[in-house]
Amino acid sequence: MATDLILAASDVYDAKPYKFESTNISVYSFEQALYHCYHYWKESWDEIFIKDNFTKWVQDELKLSFIAYEIKKMKSIRNLADRIIAFLSITYYFEDDEFEKLRNEIQEWQNQSQSEKLKEKGDALVAVESFEKAILAYKAVLTYDKKNFVVMNNIGVSYMKLEKYDHAQDWFSRAFDICNDNSKLIFNLIEACIYNKDFDSAEKYIKLIENEQGSEISYFKGEIEFGKGNYEQAISYYKRAVIKNDSLAIFRLADIYIKQKQFDTAIKILDMLESSNIKALISKSMIYEECSEYSKAIRCIEKALLYDTGEIGR
């Protein structure tokens, strides 16, 4: 009787997925878990070996009790590289050269200081949009390096992503108190002030970088005047940014013309963007609807749906 190959350790069971806490990524088989842990080992190694949820999923959902038992035994392996590679070697999923590359990567990471490891972990968590966990990692860095303005900036960026603009402004301000000549940090601080509606502070910081090139200065000045309700002055600044093809300024300029009921002008402004720009198409459809030009509004939505890659509805 011919023997049958089992192509995957877990593909014969209808299991509930496991969601990794660190990356918010769900896996549906043991092989997917291996792939995840190979590429995100820094974020997930403690979840595999310290916490019990993953092992419980392997045992109870995948019905792979023998693999769950092997994972529990691996917790006694002291060297992290040996432990991770032992886990990844449970099935023949990876090649030897992949293990060698990973071992070198882990050893290089182990030679870093604790603050460097935590900073790298925070950066990795930001990359997978796990911002709250990234903030915890970055704050842990500051217990070793209290004046690390780069980490403070990254905490601010994470809070911006979470739309907690008051916290973002606070952390950017702390970073600025340590390093007041980093233009990227100052740009971040200005943006946080604007989102936090602290326009006076935004004006104060913008004076420090007025000689910088690019459309950002004009755009920020437009945002400040827009926030204060000074639409004519805002238009002047946005137009300067539009000349440099700043798409944010184009949308904001269109917003002002819509507020002023200058719908034809708003449409012309939005037409400066590419015809495939979904956000512009949706904005134009809303303008046409306001003007009771329903056929044009429908055509814009139809075009937006043609170009949609998941942006609509987010």
Short mmCIF file of C-alpha atoms in Angstrom, two decimals:
data_model
loop_
_atom_site.label_atom_id
_atom_site.label_comp_id
_atom_site.label_asym_id
_atom_site.label_seq_id
_atom_site.Cartn_x
_atom_site.Cartn_y
_atom_site.Cartn_z
CA MET A 1 0.00 0.00 0.00
CA ALA A 2 1.44 3.38 -1.03
CA THR A 3 2.07 5.89 1.72
CA ASP A 4 0.46 9.34 1.54
CA LEU A 5 2.39 12.54 2.15
CA ILE A 6 0.96 15.02 4.63
CA LEU A 7 1.81 18.30 2.93
CA ALA A 8 1.03 20.41 5.97
CA ALA A 9 1.00 19.50 9.64
CA SER A 10 -2.27 21.28 10.27
CA ASP A 11 -4.20 21.56 7.02
CA VAL A 12 -6.52 18.64 7.71
CA TYR A 13 -8.34 20.42 10.55
CA ASP A 14 -10.87 23.20 10.45
CA ALA A 15 -9.21 25.29 13.14
CA LYS A 16 -9.91 28.76 14.42
CA PRO A 17 -7.13 31.19 13.51
CA TYR A 18 -4.52 32.36 16.01
CA LYS A 19 -3.90 36.10 16.19
CA PHE A 20 -0.42 37.15 17.28
CA GLU A 21 -0.72 39.88 19.89
CA SER A 22 2.43 41.69 18.81
CA THR A 23 1.67 42.02 15.09
CA ASN A 24 -2.13 41.63 14.96
CA ILE A 25 -1.57 39.07 12.20
CA SER A 26 -3.82 35.98 12.14
CA VAL A 27 -2.54 32.57 11.05
CA TYR A 28 -4.68 29.60 10.08
CA SER A 29 -2.19 26.74 10.12
CA PHE A 30 1.01 25.74 11.87
CA GLU A 31 2.97 26.41 8.68
CA GLN A 32 1.64 29.96 8.55
CA ALA A 33 2.69 30.36 12.17
CA LEU A 34 6.20 29.20 11.26
CA TYR A 35 6.36 31.67 8.38
CA HIS A 36 5.17 34.47 10.68
CA CYS A 37 7.71 33.63 13.38
CA TYR A 38 10.58 33.44 10.89
CA HIS A 39 9.90 36.94 9.63
CA TYR A 40 8.70 38.47 12.93
CA TRP A 41 10.79 36.56 15.45
CA LYS A 42 11.70 39.67 17.46
CA GLU A 43 8.05 40.52 18.01
CA SER A 44 6.77 36.99 18.63
CA TRP A 45 9.45 34.83 20.29
CA ASP A 46 8.22 35.62 23.81
CA GLU A 47 4.65 34.85 22.75
CA ILE A 48 5.76 31.41 21.59
CA PHE A 49 7.94 30.45 24.54
CA ILE A 50 6.81 32.50 27.56
CA LYS A 51 3.04 32.75 27.21
CA ASP A 52 0.81 29.70 26.86
CA ASN A 53 -1.83 30.93 24.41
CA PHE A 54 0.02 29.85 21.28
CA THR A 55 0.85 26.37 22.60
CA LYS A 56 -2.77 25.98 23.71
CA TRP A 57 -3.94 26.89 20.18
CA VAL A 58 -1.59 24.33 18.63
CA GLN A 59 -2.88 21.65 20.99
CA ASP A 60 -6.58 22.45 21.18
CA GLU A 61 -7.37 23.95 17.78
CA LEU A 62 -4.84 22.28 15.48
CA LYS A 63 -4.99 19.01 17.42
CA LEU A 64 -1.18 18.81 17.23
CA SER A 65 -0.53 17.75 20.80
CA PHE A 66 2.85 16.21 19.93
CA ILE A 67 4.05 19.57 18.51
CA ALA A 68 2.63 21.44 21.51
CA TYR A 69 4.63 19.08 23.75
CA GLU A 70 7.82 19.75 21.75
CA ILE A 71 7.32 23.53 22.06
CA LYS A 72 6.95 23.23 25.84
CA LYS A 73 10.23 21.27 26.00
CA MET A 74 12.00 23.99 23.99
CA LYS A 75 11.41 26.52 26.76
CA SER A 76 14.37 24.97 28.59
CA ILE A 77 16.80 25.81 25.74
CA ARG A 78 18.81 28.76 27.06
CA ASN A 79 20.24 30.18 23.84
CA LEU A 80 17.55 32.20 22.05
CA ALA A 81 18.86 31.44 18.55
CA ASP A 82 18.92 27.69 19.30
CA ARG A 83 15.41 27.87 20.77
CA ILE A 84 13.90 29.75 17.80
CA ILE A 85 15.60 27.54 15.22
CA ALA A 86 14.53 24.40 17.10
CA PHE A 87 10.94 25.68 16.91
CA LEU A 88 11.20 26.49 13.21
CA SER A 89 12.74 23.06 12.55
CA ILE A 90 9.72 21.13 13.82
CA THR A 91 8.66 20.62 10.21
CA TYR A 92 10.80 20.74 7.06
CA TYR A 93 9.54 24.18 6.12
CA PHE A 94 12.84 26.08 5.86
CA GLU A 95 16.18 25.40 4.15
CA ASP A 96 19.55 25.30 5.92
CA ASP A 97 20.68 28.59 4.37
CA GLU A 98 17.57 30.28 5.75
CA PHE A 99 18.42 29.00 9.24
CA GLU A 100 22.00 30.22 8.91
CA LYS A 101 20.83 33.68 7.87
CA LEU A 102 18.39 33.80 10.78
CA ARG A 103 20.97 32.60 13.32
CA ASN A 104 23.36 35.38 12.27
CA GLU A 105 20.53 37.92 12.54
CA ILE A 106 19.58 36.75 16.03
CA GLN A 107 23.20 36.70 17.25
CA GLU A 108 23.77 40.19 15.91
CA TRP A 109 20.64 41.33 17.73
CA GLN A 110 21.75 39.64 20.97
CA ASN A 111 25.02 41.60 20.89
CA GLN A 112 23.10 44.89 21.00
CA SER A 113 22.44 46.79 24.21
CA GLN A 114 19.03 46.42 25.85
CA SER A 115 18.00 49.92 24.76
CA GLU A 116 18.95 49.15 21.14
CA LYS A 117 16.90 45.94 21.25
CA LEU A 118 13.87 47.78 22.61
CA LYS A 119 14.23 50.57 20.03
CA GLU A 120 14.41 48.00 17.24
CA LYS A 121 11.35 46.21 18.67
CA GLY A 122 9.44 49.50 18.73
CA ASP A 123 10.38 50.21 15.11
CA ALA A 124 9.24 46.73 14.10
CA LEU A 125 5.92 47.20 15.88
CA VAL A 126 5.38 50.52 14.11
CA ALA A 127 6.03 48.76 10.79
CA VAL A 128 3.08 46.42 11.47
CA GLU A 129 0.96 49.33 12.79
CA SER A 130 0.92 48.02 16.36
CA PHE A 131 1.35 51.53 17.72
CA GLU A 132 0.25 51.06 21.32
CA LYS A 133 2.74 48.22 21.83
CA ALA A 134 5.41 50.26 20.02
CA ILE A 135 4.89 53.10 22.52
CA LEU A 136 5.48 50.69 25.41
CA ALA A 137 8.71 49.47 23.82
CA TYR A 138 9.92 53.02 23.14
CA LYS A 139 9.10 54.15 26.68
CA ALA A 140 11.13 51.22 27.99
CA VAL A 141 14.11 52.55 26.00
CA LEU A 142 13.90 55.79 27.98
CA THR A 143 14.52 53.92 31.23
CA TYR A 144 18.03 53.28 29.85
CA ASP A 145 18.52 56.45 27.81
CA LYS A 146 16.46 59.29 29.26
CA LYS A 147 17.51 61.87 26.64
CA ASN A 148 16.98 59.85 23.47
CA PHE A 149 15.12 62.45 21.40
CA VAL A 150 14.80 60.05 18.45
CA VAL A 151 12.76 57.65 20.59
CA MET A 152 10.69 60.55 21.95
CA ASN A 153 9.99 61.59 18.37
CA ASN A 154 8.94 58.03 17.52
CA ILE A 155 6.57 57.97 20.49
CA GLY A 156 5.06 61.19 19.13
CA VAL A 157 4.68 59.64 15.67
CA SER A 158 2.93 56.62 17.20
CA TYR A 159 0.50 58.85 19.08
CA MET A 160 -0.18 60.75 15.83
CA LYS A 161 -1.12 57.45 14.20
CA LEU A 162 -3.46 56.78 17.11
CA GLU A 163 -4.92 60.29 16.63
CA LYS A 164 -3.96 61.25 20.19
CA TYR A 165 -2.65 64.62 19.13
CA ASP A 166 -2.23 66.14 22.59
CA HIS A 167 0.06 63.26 23.61
CA ALA A 168 1.91 63.53 20.30
CA GLN A 169 2.53 67.25 20.81
CA ASP A 170 3.77 66.59 24.33
CA TRP A 171 6.32 63.99 23.20
CA PHE A 172 7.51 66.03 20.23
CA SER A 173 7.94 68.97 22.62
CA ARG A 174 10.05 66.82 24.96
CA ALA A 175 12.23 65.77 22.04
CA PHE A 176 12.52 69.41 20.90
CA ASP A 177 13.70 70.46 24.38
CA ILE A 178 16.66 68.11 23.91
CA CYS A 179 17.30 68.73 20.20
CA ASN A 180 15.95 72.00 18.81
CA ASP A 181 17.67 72.01 15.41
CA ASN A 182 16.28 68.86 13.80
CA SER A 183 14.01 70.04 10.99
CA LYS A 184 12.15 66.71 10.68
CA LEU A 185 11.30 66.81 14.38
CA ILE A 186 10.16 70.43 14.10
CA PHE A 187 7.91 69.54 11.15
CA ASN A 188 6.37 66.77 13.26
CA LEU A 189 5.87 69.15 16.17
CA ILE A 190 4.18 71.75 13.97
CA GLU A 191 1.85 69.14 12.49
CA ALA A 192 0.90 67.89 15.98
CA CYS A 193 0.21 71.46 17.13
CA ILE A 194 -2.05 72.03 14.14
CA TYR A 195 -3.99 68.79 14.67
CA ASN A 196 -4.23 69.69 18.36
CA LYS A 197 -5.56 73.14 17.34
CA ASP A 198 -2.69 74.85 19.16
CA PHE A 199 -2.14 77.33 16.34
CA ASP A 200 -0.13 79.83 18.39
CA SER A 201 2.49 77.19 19.18
CA ALA A 202 2.49 76.07 15.54
CA GLU A 203 3.24 79.64 14.45
CA LYS A 204 6.07 79.86 16.98
CA TYR A 205 7.76 76.71 15.71
CA ILE A 206 7.20 77.46 12.04
CA LYS A 207 9.38 80.55 12.35
CA LEU A 208 12.33 78.23 13.05
CA ILE A 209 12.13 76.56 9.64
CA GLU A 210 10.79 79.29 7.34
CA ASN A 211 13.92 79.07 5.20
CA GLU A 212 13.37 75.36 4.46
CA GLN A 213 12.61 74.41 0.86
CA GLY A 214 9.48 72.54 -0.23
CA SER A 215 5.74 72.96 -0.05
CA GLU A 216 5.36 71.98 3.61
CA ILE A 217 5.92 75.48 4.99
CA SER A 218 3.22 77.03 2.80
CA TYR A 219 0.89 74.14 3.55
CA PHE A 220 1.40 74.45 7.31
CA LYS A 221 0.82 78.19 7.18
CA GLY A 222 -2.35 77.54 5.22
CA GLU A 223 -3.46 75.02 7.84
CA ILE A 224 -2.89 77.53 10.64
CA GLU A 225 -4.94 80.23 8.88
CA PHE A 226 -7.60 77.67 7.94
CA GLY A 227 -7.83 76.58 11.57
CA LYS A 228 -8.27 80.18 12.65
CA GLY A 229 -11.00 80.70 10.06
CA ASN A 230 -8.91 83.13 7.97
CA TYR A 231 -9.84 81.50 4.67
CA GLU A 232 -8.53 84.16 2.29
CA GLN A 233 -5.08 84.05 3.87
CA ALA A 234 -5.24 80.26 3.92
CA ILE A 235 -6.03 80.24 0.17
CA SER A 236 -2.96 82.35 -0.49
CA TYR A 237 -0.68 79.89 1.30
CA TYR A 238 -2.36 76.80 -0.15
CA LYS A 239 -1.94 78.18 -3.68
CA ARG A 240 1.80 78.48 -3.07
CA ALA A 241 1.86 74.85 -1.98
CA VAL A 242 -0.28 73.79 -4.95
CA ILE A 243 2.27 75.28 -7.33
CA LYS A 244 4.68 72.70 -5.91
CA ASN A 245 2.08 69.96 -6.50
CA ASP A 246 1.21 69.41 -2.85
CA SER A 247 -1.86 67.12 -2.93
CA LEU A 248 -2.84 67.91 0.67
CA ALA A 249 -2.97 71.60 -0.21
CA ILE A 250 -5.13 70.82 -3.25
CA PHE A 251 -7.71 69.03 -1.10
CA ARG A 252 -7.67 71.75 1.55
CA LEU A 253 -8.03 74.46 -1.09
CA ALA A 254 -11.01 72.60 -2.52
CA ASP A 255 -12.49 72.39 1.00
CA ILE A 256 -12.37 76.16 1.34
CA TYR A 257 -14.04 76.75 -2.02
CA ILE A 258 -16.74 74.24 -1.04
CA LYS A 259 -17.32 76.14 2.23
CA GLN A 260 -17.64 79.32 0.15
CA LYS A 261 -20.10 77.58 -2.24
CA GLN A 262 -17.66 78.09 -5.13
CA PHE A 263 -18.29 74.60 -6.44
CA ASP A 264 -16.99 75.10 -9.99
CA THR A 265 -13.68 76.38 -8.61
CA ALA A 266 -13.47 73.45 -6.20
CA ILE A 267 -13.97 71.02 -9.11
CA LYS A 268 -11.20 72.74 -11.11
CA ILE A 269 -8.84 72.46 -8.15
CA LEU A 270 -9.56 68.76 -7.73
CA ASP A 271 -9.03 68.24 -11.45
CA MET A 272 -5.35 69.08 -10.83
CA LEU A 273 -4.98 65.62 -9.33
CA GLU A 274 -4.70 62.40 -11.33
CA SER A 275 -7.97 61.12 -12.76
CA SER A 276 -7.49 57.89 -10.79
CA ASN A 277 -7.30 59.66 -7.41
CA ILE A 278 -10.11 58.00 -5.46
CA LYS A 279 -10.33 60.66 -2.77
CA ALA A 280 -10.68 63.37 -5.42
CA LEU A 281 -13.38 61.40 -7.24
CA ILE A 282 -15.37 60.98 -4.02
CA SER A 283 -15.01 64.69 -3.20
CA LYS A 284 -16.21 65.61 -6.69
CA SER A 285 -19.18 63.28 -6.39
CA MET A 286 -20.21 65.02 -3.16
CA ILE A 287 -19.92 68.42 -4.85
CA TYR A 288 -22.05 67.29 -7.80
CA GLU A 289 -24.61 65.85 -5.38
CA GLU A 290 -24.74 69.20 -3.57
CA CYS A 291 -25.38 70.84 -6.94
CA SER A 292 -28.08 68.25 -7.79
CA GLU A 293 -26.00 67.00 -10.73
CA TYR A 294 -26.68 63.40 -9.85
CA SER A 295 -25.54 61.79 -13.11
CA LYS A 296 -22.08 63.36 -12.73
CA ALA A 297 -21.97 62.33 -9.07
CA ILE A 298 -22.76 58.73 -10.04
CA ARG A 299 -20.07 58.69 -12.74
CA CYS A 300 -17.47 59.85 -10.19
CA ILE A 301 -18.43 57.08 -7.78
CA GLU A 302 -18.34 54.51 -10.61
CA LYS A 303 -14.81 55.64 -11.52
CA ALA A 304 -13.76 55.53 -7.87
CA LEU A 305 -15.01 51.94 -7.62
CA LEU A 306 -13.01 50.99 -10.71
CA TYR A 307 -9.79 52.29 -9.15
CA ASP A 308 -10.60 51.18 -5.59
CA THR A 309 -7.97 49.01 -3.85
CA GLY A 310 -9.70 48.96 -0.50
CA GLU A 311 -9.55 52.69 0.26
CA ILE A 312 -13.31 53.20 -0.02
CA GLY A 313 -15.02 52.41 3.25
CA ARG A 314 -11.88 52.72 5.39
#
